[in-house]
mmCIF file of C-alpha atoms in Angstrom:
data_model
loop_
_atom_site.group_PDB
_atom_site.id
_atom_site.type_symbol
_atom_site.label_atom_id
_atom_site.label_comp_id
_atom_site.label_asym_id
_atom_site.label_seq_id
_atom_site.Cartn_x
_atom_site.Cartn_y
_atom_site.Cartn_z
ATOM 1 C CA ALA A 23 -0.975 6.723 22.918
ATOM 2 C CA LEU A 24 -3.149 8.738 20.858
ATOM 3 C CA LYS A 25 -0.243 10.884 19.779
ATOM 4 C CA GLU A 26 1.996 7.993 18.508
ATOM 5 C CA LYS A 27 -1.145 6.339 16.484
ATOM 6 C CA LEU A 28 -1.727 9.815 14.683
ATOM 7 C CA GLN A 29 1.778 9.515 13.741
ATOM 8 C CA ASN A 30 1.655 6.570 12.047
ATOM 9 C CA ALA A 31 -1.250 7.710 9.850
ATOM 10 C CA VAL A 32 -0.865 7.198 6.088
ATOM 11 C CA ASN A 33 -3.922 9.663 4.935
ATOM 12 C CA VAL A 34 -7.556 10.756 5.960
ATOM 13 C CA TRP A 35 -8.521 7.201 6.278
ATOM 14 C CA PHE A 36 -6.942 6.254 9.351
ATOM 15 C CA ASP A 37 -9.571 5.971 12.318
ATOM 16 C CA ALA A 38 -7.871 6.130 15.622
ATOM 17 C CA ASN A 39 -10.731 4.008 17.170
ATOM 18 C CA LYS A 40 -10.060 0.887 15.353
ATOM 19 C CA GLU A 41 -6.915 -1.412 15.771
ATOM 20 C CA SER A 42 -4.134 -1.291 13.516
ATOM 21 C CA PHE A 43 -3.507 -4.297 10.672
ATOM 22 C CA GLU A 44 -0.171 -5.297 9.179
ATOM 23 C CA VAL A 45 0.058 -4.672 5.237
ATOM 24 C CA ARG A 46 2.647 -6.675 3.077
ATOM 25 C CA LEU A 47 3.562 -4.878 0.036
ATOM 26 C CA TRP A 48 6.165 -5.884 -2.822
ATOM 27 C CA ALA A 49 7.979 -2.881 -4.419
ATOM 28 C CA ASP A 50 9.819 -3.549 -7.568
ATOM 29 C CA LYS A 51 13.597 -2.038 -8.315
ATOM 30 C CA LYS A 52 12.023 0.553 -10.683
ATOM 31 C CA ILE A 53 10.601 2.024 -7.121
ATOM 32 C CA ALA A 54 11.865 0.524 -4.568
ATOM 33 C CA LYS A 55 14.379 3.615 -3.735
ATOM 34 C CA TYR A 56 11.328 5.983 -3.496
ATOM 35 C CA PHE A 57 10.418 4.040 -0.368
ATOM 36 C CA TYR A 58 13.709 4.420 1.153
ATOM 37 C CA ARG A 59 13.456 8.476 0.222
ATOM 38 C CA ARG A 60 9.794 8.833 1.616
ATOM 39 C CA PRO A 61 8.548 6.474 3.501
ATOM 40 C CA ILE A 62 4.407 5.617 3.624
ATOM 41 C CA SER A 63 4.242 6.035 7.161
ATOM 42 C CA ASN A 64 6.313 5.870 10.325
ATOM 43 C CA SER A 65 5.137 2.732 10.568
ATOM 44 C CA GLN A 66 7.059 1.552 7.553
ATOM 45 C CA ARG A 67 9.709 -1.353 7.594
ATOM 46 C CA VAL A 68 11.695 -2.864 4.766
ATOM 47 C CA ILE A 69 11.186 -6.514 5.650
ATOM 48 C CA SER A 70 13.292 -8.124 2.968
ATOM 49 C CA THR A 71 15.412 -7.001 0.051
ATOM 50 C CA ASP A 72 16.044 -8.880 -3.272
ATOM 51 C CA PRO A 73 19.339 -9.150 -5.252
ATOM 52 C CA ASP A 74 17.521 -7.822 -8.015
ATOM 53 C CA GLY A 75 16.643 -4.311 -6.185
ATOM 54 C CA SER A 76 13.433 -5.534 -5.192
ATOM 55 C CA ILE A 77 12.009 -4.961 -1.460
ATOM 56 C CA GLU A 78 9.280 -6.444 0.465
ATOM 57 C CA LEU A 79 7.542 -3.746 2.902
ATOM 58 C CA SER A 80 5.470 -4.071 5.699
ATOM 59 C CA VAL A 81 2.762 -0.911 7.178
ATOM 60 C CA MET A 82 0.445 -0.494 9.773
ATOM 61 C CA VAL A 83 -3.344 0.868 8.776
ATOM 62 C CA THR A 84 -6.298 0.911 10.201
ATOM 63 C CA ASN A 85 -8.623 1.080 7.171
ATOM 64 C CA GLU A 86 -7.592 -0.296 3.867
ATOM 65 C CA PHE A 87 -8.274 2.761 2.068
ATOM 66 C CA GLU A 88 -5.528 4.130 3.974
ATOM 67 C CA ILE A 89 -3.198 1.726 1.483
ATOM 68 C CA ILE A 90 -5.295 1.545 -1.431
ATOM 69 C CA PRO A 91 -4.269 4.668 -2.891
ATOM 70 C CA THR A 92 -0.633 4.271 -2.474
ATOM 71 C CA VAL A 93 -0.962 0.912 -4.241
ATOM 72 C CA PHE A 94 -2.967 2.504 -7.128
ATOM 73 C CA TYR A 95 -0.203 5.193 -7.607
ATOM 74 C CA TRP A 96 2.294 2.703 -8.180
ATOM 75 C CA ILE A 97 0.720 0.205 -10.424
ATOM 76 C CA PRO A 98 2.077 -2.064 -11.774
ATOM 77 C CA ASN A 99 5.324 -1.757 -9.624
ATOM 78 C CA LEU A 100 3.836 -2.298 -6.125
ATOM 79 C CA LEU A 101 1.885 -5.579 -5.249
ATOM 80 C CA VAL A 102 -0.064 -6.246 -2.057
ATOM 81 C CA LEU A 103 0.953 -9.638 -0.511
ATOM 82 C CA SER A 104 -1.231 -9.736 2.150
ATOM 83 C CA PRO A 105 -3.700 -9.356 4.114
ATOM 84 C CA GLU A 106 -5.840 -11.568 1.464
ATOM 85 C CA PRO A 107 -8.871 -9.709 1.565
ATOM 86 C CA LEU A 108 -6.847 -6.437 0.797
ATOM 87 C CA ARG A 109 -4.957 -7.992 -1.856
ATOM 88 C CA GLU A 110 -8.086 -9.451 -3.526
ATOM 89 C CA GLU A 111 -10.308 -5.944 -3.059
ATOM 90 C CA VAL A 112 -7.080 -4.245 -5.127
ATOM 91 C CA GLU A 113 -7.741 -7.024 -7.792
ATOM 92 C CA LYS A 114 -11.466 -6.247 -7.968
ATOM 93 C CA LEU A 115 -11.099 -2.570 -8.240
ATOM 94 C CA THR A 116 -8.122 -2.706 -10.858
ATOM 95 C CA ALA A 117 -10.348 -5.270 -13.009
ATOM 96 C CA GLU A 118 -13.277 -2.583 -12.437
ATOM 97 C CA PHE A 119 -11.067 -0.032 -13.633
ATOM 98 C CA VAL A 120 -10.107 -2.021 -16.483
ATOM 99 C CA GLU A 121 -13.513 -2.525 -17.728
ATOM 100 C CA LYS A 122 -14.651 0.976 -17.471
ATOM 101 C CA MET A 123 -11.221 2.038 -19.890
ATOM 102 C CA LYS A 124 -12.790 -0.469 -22.506
ATOM 103 C CA GLY A 125 -16.068 1.712 -22.641
ATOM 104 C CA VAL A 126 -14.166 4.740 -23.117
ATOM 105 C CA LYS A 127 -13.689 6.074 -26.456
#
């Protein structure tokens, strides 16, 4: 069971002692192909594909910071659909970043 959990780990934020939860993501057509070529983790599933080329993904994580760096890497082309608290945390961190950038000369 631990070996299977480790195989699904996304990064160092993985916690084998915590129950995993599903994160749903939306990737626009510009980046969708990259998630087919190199999945985020072994738990990644493509939930749906749209005619425009965008996709909805599901990935299992044990900590929100397992997925937040991936989301930030792909901004603005990757969005968190659920869970709501994670979506709100990404929005908050993004707004903080934008505010900090306003102060950089």
